[in-house]
mmCIF file of C-alpha atoms and ligand atoms in Angstrom:
data_model
loop_
_atom_site.group_PDB
_atom_site.id
_atom_site.type_symbol
_atom_site.label_atom_id
_atom_site.label_comp_id
_atom_site.label_asym_id
_atom_site.label_seq_id
_atom_site.Cartn_x
_atom_site.Cartn_y
_atom_site.Cartn_z
ATOM 1 C CA MET A 1 -229.075 162.677 100.651
ATOM 2 C CA THR A 2 -229.619 159.417 102.556
ATOM 3 C CA GLU A 3 -227.448 158.999 105.619
ATOM 4 C CA ARG A 4 -225.510 155.789 105.981
ATOM 5 C CA PRO A 5 -226.946 153.468 108.638
ATOM 6 C CA ARG A 6 -224.977 153.379 111.867
ATOM 7 C CA LEU A 7 -224.052 150.117 113.520
ATOM 8 C CA THR A 8 -222.350 149.843 116.866
ATOM 9 C CA VAL A 9 -220.425 146.624 117.435
ATOM 10 C CA VAL A 10 -219.542 145.918 121.053
ATOM 11 C CA GLY A 11 -216.428 143.750 121.227
ATOM 12 C CA ALA A 12 -213.350 143.851 118.995
ATOM 13 C CA GLY A 13 -212.455 140.177 119.215
ATOM 14 C CA PRO A 14 -212.490 137.957 116.120
ATOM 15 C CA ALA A 15 -216.314 137.891 115.968
ATOM 16 C CA GLY A 16 -216.807 141.648 116.402
ATOM 17 C CA LEU A 17 -214.027 142.436 113.949
ATOM 18 C CA ALA A 18 -215.457 140.087 111.316
ATOM 19 C CA ALA A 19 -218.905 141.662 111.747
ATOM 20 C CA ALA A 20 -217.520 145.213 111.632
ATOM 21 C CA LEU A 21 -215.548 144.532 108.445
ATOM 22 C CA ALA A 22 -218.519 142.861 106.754
ATOM 23 C CA ALA A 23 -220.839 145.764 107.605
ATOM 24 C CA ALA A 24 -218.311 148.447 106.633
ATOM 25 C CA ALA A 25 -217.713 146.738 103.284
ATOM 26 C CA ARG A 26 -221.450 147.142 102.614
ATOM 27 C CA GLY A 27 -221.506 150.865 103.304
ATOM 28 C CA VAL A 28 -222.573 150.824 106.937
ATOM 29 C CA HIS A 29 -220.867 153.258 109.278
ATOM 30 C CA VAL A 30 -219.542 151.169 112.142
ATOM 31 C CA THR A 31 -218.492 152.221 115.611
ATOM 32 C CA LEU A 32 -216.459 149.422 117.156
ATOM 33 C CA VAL A 33 -216.419 149.692 120.931
ATOM 34 C CA ASP A 34 -214.178 147.658 123.212
ATOM 35 C CA ALA A 35 -213.086 147.822 126.828
ATOM 36 C CA ALA A 36 -209.527 146.841 125.897
ATOM 37 C CA ASP A 37 -206.746 149.112 124.666
ATOM 38 C CA GLN A 38 -206.272 147.100 121.488
ATOM 39 C CA ALA A 39 -208.404 144.994 119.195
ATOM 40 C CA GLY A 40 -208.005 141.218 119.288
ATOM 41 C CA GLY A 41 -210.202 139.928 122.099
ATOM 42 C CA GLN A 42 -209.205 136.779 123.953
ATOM 43 C CA PHE A 43 -208.016 134.822 120.944
ATOM 44 C CA TYR A 44 -205.803 137.560 119.512
ATOM 45 C CA ARG A 45 -204.885 139.271 122.772
ATOM 46 C CA GLN A 46 -201.957 141.569 121.957
ATOM 47 C CA PRO A 47 -198.970 142.438 124.122
ATOM 48 C CA ALA A 48 -199.054 145.925 125.658
ATOM 49 C CA THR A 49 -197.488 148.322 123.140
ATOM 50 C CA ALA A 50 -194.949 149.560 125.687
ATOM 51 C CA LEU A 51 -193.431 146.065 125.854
ATOM 52 C CA GLY A 52 -192.185 146.422 122.278
ATOM 53 C CA ALA A 53 -192.757 142.747 121.410
ATOM 54 C CA THR A 54 -190.874 141.906 118.231
ATOM 55 C CA ARG A 55 -192.477 138.522 117.472
ATOM 56 C CA PRO A 56 -196.010 138.528 118.938
ATOM 57 C CA GLN A 57 -197.032 135.923 116.368
ATOM 58 C CA ALA A 58 -194.876 133.355 118.190
ATOM 59 C CA LEU A 59 -197.561 133.185 120.912
ATOM 60 C CA HIS A 60 -200.505 132.773 118.554
ATOM 61 C CA HIS A 61 -202.138 130.316 116.208
ATOM 62 C CA GLN A 62 -204.009 131.311 113.029
ATOM 63 C CA TRP A 63 -201.988 134.524 112.872
ATOM 64 C CA HIS A 64 -202.847 135.027 109.186
ATOM 65 C CA THR A 65 -206.516 135.484 110.153
ATOM 66 C CA TRP A 66 -205.495 138.152 112.657
ATOM 67 C CA GLU A 67 -203.399 139.904 109.984
ATOM 68 C CA ARG A 68 -206.408 139.971 107.660
ATOM 69 C CA LEU A 69 -208.684 141.382 110.395
ATOM 70 C CA ARG A 70 -206.098 143.902 111.569
ATOM 71 C CA THR A 71 -205.385 145.119 108.028
ATOM 72 C CA GLY A 72 -209.090 145.385 107.251
ATOM 73 C CA LEU A 73 -209.697 147.389 110.408
ATOM 74 C CA ALA A 74 -206.858 149.783 109.606
ATOM 75 C CA ARG A 75 -208.137 150.260 106.050
ATOM 76 C CA HIS A 76 -211.705 151.021 107.138
ATOM 77 C CA ARG A 77 -210.494 153.332 109.902
ATOM 78 C CA GLU A 78 -208.569 155.331 107.313
ATOM 79 C CA THR A 79 -211.632 155.748 105.120
ATOM 80 C CA GLY A 80 -213.763 156.634 108.142
ATOM 81 C CA ARG A 81 -216.110 153.682 107.729
ATOM 82 C CA ILE A 82 -215.100 152.260 111.101
ATOM 83 C CA THR A 83 -214.531 154.301 114.220
ATOM 84 C CA HIS A 84 -212.678 152.232 116.826
ATOM 85 C CA LEU A 85 -213.256 153.284 120.422
ATOM 86 C CA THR A 86 -210.824 151.565 122.785
ATOM 87 C CA ASP A 87 -211.038 151.695 126.592
ATOM 88 C CA HIS A 88 -214.831 151.970 126.436
ATOM 89 C CA HIS A 89 -216.537 149.594 128.855
ATOM 90 C CA VAL A 90 -220.192 149.269 127.834
ATOM 91 C CA TRP A 91 -222.553 149.026 130.772
ATOM 92 C CA CYS A 92 -225.943 149.752 129.234
ATOM 93 C CA VAL A 93 -227.731 149.829 125.887
ATOM 94 C CA ALA A 94 -230.978 151.783 125.826
ATOM 95 C CA ARG A 95 -233.462 152.439 123.048
ATOM 96 C CA ASP A 96 -235.149 155.781 122.486
ATOM 97 C CA PRO A 97 -238.876 154.968 122.344
ATOM 98 C CA LEU A 98 -239.543 157.913 120.017
ATOM 99 C CA THR A 99 -236.823 157.501 117.403
ATOM 100 C CA GLY A 100 -236.046 153.805 117.869
ATOM 101 C CA ALA A 101 -232.331 154.669 117.916
ATOM 102 C CA PHE A 102 -229.994 153.039 120.412
ATOM 103 C CA GLY A 103 -227.742 154.725 122.928
ATOM 104 C CA VAL A 104 -224.733 152.619 123.856
ATOM 105 C CA HIS A 105 -223.415 153.869 127.178
ATOM 106 C CA ALA A 106 -219.813 153.270 128.184
ATOM 107 C CA LEU A 107 -217.378 154.210 130.910
ATOM 108 C CA ARG A 108 -213.764 155.026 130.169
ATOM 109 C CA GLY A 109 -210.521 156.043 131.800
ATOM 110 C CA ALA A 110 -208.396 154.279 134.406
ATOM 111 C CA ALA A 111 -211.029 154.790 137.112
ATOM 112 C CA ARG A 112 -213.901 154.309 134.671
ATOM 113 C CA GLU A 113 -215.307 157.676 135.667
ATOM 114 C CA GLU A 114 -215.707 159.295 132.254
ATOM 115 C CA SER A 115 -218.906 158.502 130.430
ATOM 116 C CA ALA A 116 -219.478 158.271 126.711
ATOM 117 C CA THR A 117 -222.549 157.519 124.626
ATOM 118 C CA VAL A 118 -222.609 156.220 121.065
ATOM 119 C CA ARG A 119 -225.805 156.576 119.017
ATOM 120 C CA ALA A 120 -226.699 153.804 116.618
ATOM 121 C CA ASP A 121 -229.477 152.421 114.441
ATOM 122 C CA ALA A 122 -228.490 148.880 115.384
ATOM 123 C CA VAL A 123 -226.246 147.230 117.951
ATOM 124 C CA LEU A 124 -224.342 143.978 117.598
ATOM 125 C CA LEU A 125 -223.021 142.335 120.748
ATOM 126 C CA ALA A 126 -219.829 140.335 120.260
ATOM 127 C CA THR A 127 -218.618 140.347 123.832
ATOM 128 C CA GLY A 128 -217.232 136.830 123.765
ATOM 129 C CA GLY A 129 -217.071 134.172 126.422
ATOM 130 C CA TYR A 130 -215.602 134.134 129.875
ATOM 131 C CA GLU A 131 -213.618 131.544 131.720
ATOM 132 C CA ARG A 132 -215.707 130.030 134.508
ATOM 133 C CA VAL A 133 -213.612 128.773 137.368
ATOM 134 C CA LEU A 134 -214.966 126.343 139.920
ATOM 135 C CA PRO A 135 -213.128 126.556 143.233
ATOM 136 C CA PHE A 136 -211.014 123.551 144.230
ATOM 137 C CA PRO A 137 -208.737 122.916 147.212
ATOM 138 C CA GLY A 138 -205.605 125.017 146.810
ATOM 139 C CA TRP A 139 -206.927 127.298 144.088
ATOM 140 C CA THR A 140 -205.834 130.433 145.939
ATOM 141 C CA LEU A 141 -202.254 129.274 146.546
ATOM 142 C CA PRO A 142 -199.441 131.391 145.059
ATOM 143 C CA GLY A 143 -198.501 129.978 141.670
ATOM 144 C CA VAL A 144 -201.955 128.580 140.913
ATOM 145 C CA VAL A 145 -203.566 130.468 138.031
ATOM 146 C CA THR A 146 -206.389 129.696 135.659
ATOM 147 C CA ALA A 147 -205.609 128.493 132.155
ATOM 148 C CA GLY A 148 -207.013 131.707 130.694
ATOM 149 C CA GLY A 149 -205.111 133.760 133.249
ATOM 150 C CA ALA A 150 -201.845 132.062 132.340
ATOM 151 C CA GLN A 151 -202.497 132.700 128.673
ATOM 152 C CA ALA A 152 -203.418 136.347 129.306
ATOM 153 C CA MET A 153 -200.197 136.855 131.288
ATOM 154 C CA LEU A 154 -198.220 135.400 128.418
ATOM 155 C CA LYS A 155 -199.948 137.038 125.460
ATOM 156 C CA GLY A 156 -200.660 140.382 127.120
ATOM 157 C CA GLY A 157 -197.678 140.752 129.433
ATOM 158 C CA LEU A 158 -195.062 138.408 127.871
ATOM 159 C CA VAL A 159 -194.715 136.819 131.311
ATOM 160 C CA LEU A 160 -194.609 133.138 132.242
ATOM 161 C CA PRO A 161 -196.530 132.218 135.403
ATOM 162 C CA GLY A 162 -193.690 129.812 136.238
ATOM 163 C CA ARG A 163 -190.792 127.904 134.714
ATOM 164 C CA THR A 164 -192.463 124.542 135.218
ATOM 165 C CA ALA A 165 -196.197 124.090 134.820
ATOM 166 C CA VAL A 166 -198.860 121.439 135.236
ATOM 167 C CA VAL A 167 -201.777 122.355 132.989
ATOM 168 C CA ALA A 168 -204.907 120.731 134.371
ATOM 169 C CA GLY A 169 -208.627 120.974 133.827
ATOM 170 C CA SER A 170 -211.123 120.364 131.070
ATOM 171 C CA GLY A 171 -211.907 121.854 127.708
ATOM 172 C CA PRO A 172 -209.970 122.652 124.553
ATOM 173 C CA LEU A 173 -208.367 125.830 125.958
ATOM 174 C CA LEU A 174 -205.843 123.664 127.811
ATOM 175 C CA LEU A 175 -204.138 122.684 124.567
ATOM 176 C CA PRO A 176 -203.256 126.181 123.268
ATOM 177 C CA VAL A 177 -202.275 127.161 126.808
ATOM 178 C CA ALA A 178 -199.914 124.184 127.190
ATOM 179 C CA THR A 179 -198.344 124.701 123.768
ATOM 180 C CA GLY A 180 -198.105 128.456 124.375
ATOM 181 C CA LEU A 181 -196.284 127.960 127.668
ATOM 182 C CA ALA A 182 -193.938 125.429 126.083
ATOM 183 C CA ALA A 183 -193.244 127.698 123.102
ATOM 184 C CA ALA A 184 -192.352 130.488 125.528
ATOM 185 C CA GLY A 185 -189.814 128.303 127.312
ATOM 186 C CA ALA A 186 -191.738 126.749 130.188
ATOM 187 C CA ARG A 187 -191.464 123.038 130.939
ATOM 188 C CA VAL A 188 -194.948 121.537 130.850
ATOM 189 C CA ALA A 189 -194.510 118.674 133.303
ATOM 190 C CA ALA A 190 -198.010 117.317 132.699
ATOM 191 C CA LEU A 191 -201.187 118.084 130.789
ATOM 192 C CA VAL A 192 -203.996 116.582 132.852
HETATM 193 C C1 FAD B 201 -209.219 133.635 128.773
HETATM 194 C C2 FAD B 201 -209.619 133.024 127.460
HETATM 195 C C3 FAD B 201 -208.633 132.581 126.562
HETATM 196 C C4 FAD B 201 -208.975 132.000 125.349
HETATM 197 N N1 FAD B 201 -207.983 131.573 124.485
HETATM 198 C C5 FAD B 201 -208.332 130.903 123.343
HETATM 199 C C6 FAD B 201 -207.338 130.382 122.447
HETATM 200 O O1 FAD B 201 -206.144 130.490 122.676
HETATM 201 N N2 FAD B 201 -207.743 129.733 121.345
HETATM 202 C C7 FAD B 201 -209.085 129.579 121.040
HETATM 203 O O2 FAD B 201 -209.406 128.984 120.008
HETATM 204 N N3 FAD B 201 -210.035 130.084 121.844
HETATM 205 C C8 FAD B 201 -209.702 130.727 122.986
HETATM 206 N N4 FAD B 201 -210.671 131.209 123.826
HETATM 207 C C9 FAD B 201 -212.048 131.072 123.439
HETATM 208 C C10 FAD B 201 -212.376 132.435 122.834
HETATM 209 O O3 FAD B 201 -213.403 133.002 123.561
HETATM 210 C C11 FAD B 201 -212.719 132.385 121.350
HETATM 211 O O4 FAD B 201 -211.897 131.547 120.609
HETATM 212 C C12 FAD B 201 -212.647 133.778 120.702
HETATM 213 O O5 FAD B 201 -211.794 134.692 121.373
HETATM 214 C C13 FAD B 201 -214.033 134.297 120.710
HETATM 215 O O6 FAD B 201 -214.045 135.461 119.934
HETATM 216 P P1 FAD B 201 -215.105 136.576 120.201
HETATM 217 O O7 FAD B 201 -214.827 137.683 119.249
HETATM 218 O O8 FAD B 201 -216.461 135.961 120.208
HETATM 219 O O9 FAD B 201 -214.873 137.051 121.713
HETATM 220 P P2 FAD B 201 -213.573 137.608 122.457
HETATM 221 O O10 FAD B 201 -212.336 137.243 121.752
HETATM 222 O O11 FAD B 201 -213.740 137.200 123.880
HETATM 223 O O12 FAD B 201 -213.764 139.194 122.335
HETATM 224 C C14 FAD B 201 -214.759 139.866 123.077
HETATM 225 C C15 FAD B 201 -214.360 141.318 123.187
HETATM 226 O O13 FAD B 201 -215.445 142.001 123.799
HETATM 227 C C16 FAD B 201 -214.918 142.948 124.700
HETATM 228 N N5 FAD B 201 -215.949 143.188 125.717
HETATM 229 C C17 FAD B 201 -216.561 142.293 126.525
HETATM 230 N N6 FAD B 201 -217.461 142.895 127.307
HETATM 231 C C18 FAD B 201 -217.415 144.215 126.981
HETATM 232 C C19 FAD B 201 -218.108 145.375 127.452
HETATM 233 N N7 FAD B 201 -219.053 145.293 128.393
HETATM 234 N N8 FAD B 201 -217.777 146.576 126.905
HETATM 235 C C20 FAD B 201 -216.833 146.689 125.939
HETATM 236 N N9 FAD B 201 -216.155 145.627 125.461
HETATM 237 C C21 FAD B 201 -216.439 144.415 125.977
HETATM 238 C C22 FAD B 201 -213.663 142.309 125.268
HETATM 239 O O14 FAD B 201 -212.752 143.307 125.736
HETATM 240 C C23 FAD B 201 -213.135 141.563 124.054
HETATM 241 O O15 FAD B 201 -212.175 142.300 123.333
HETATM 242 C C24 FAD B 201 -210.346 131.845 125.031
HETATM 243 C C25 FAD B 201 -211.334 132.293 125.919
HETATM 244 C C26 FAD B 201 -210.970 132.886 127.126
HETATM 245 C C27 FAD B 201 -212.059 133.368 128.063
#
């Protein structure tokens, strides 16, 4: 009997989820590894379960895409084609020179003290992008947060960074952040 190939996807954001679903649909056994507690990544960051959010979609755009990815993940998890490892922070990928197989090494737990290794025939990195913040005068003052930070507070914690906000900077992220804050009840005094 031929064993199914094993793919490890690092990152359960939209890109990693799309890759995992595509591979699983073609008979590959996928291990989806993510540092976060829930799938979704930056774009589809989900509120903490304990918050009991009743309308998380109100804070998102393109929710139907998330529903498709979420449903696909649940279906493949049920059939065993995808194993989803949450709270696994990957710090190293190493290749066995003899077998050619990969070892994906992760740390888990609140203190990141437990180690875990996933074996794979191939590894796909979908670890996303990060917000790069250039310091400016006043950037450490209370009430000053990054655009991504404000959005993470809102989507992940259902918290507004303030009742009135000036959203300033460059790049397209400002637009979903400004509309997200407004939709959640903040007054966006200016988008600069
Ligand atoms: C703060 C922030 C907010 C954003 N908000 C928007 C938005 O509202 N709209 C928009 O169109 N775009 C937004 N973007 C741009 C965004 O990056 C992309 O739209 C989209 O999320 C990219 O999808 P992705 O799957 O490539 O990566 P991501 O969504 O970033 O997913 C990457 C995943 O990889 C995981 N990961 C990273 N490193 C490791 C590791 N070492 N071990 C284990 N897991 C790891 C992360 O936990 C995450 O779940 C945002 C970006 C940032 C940084």
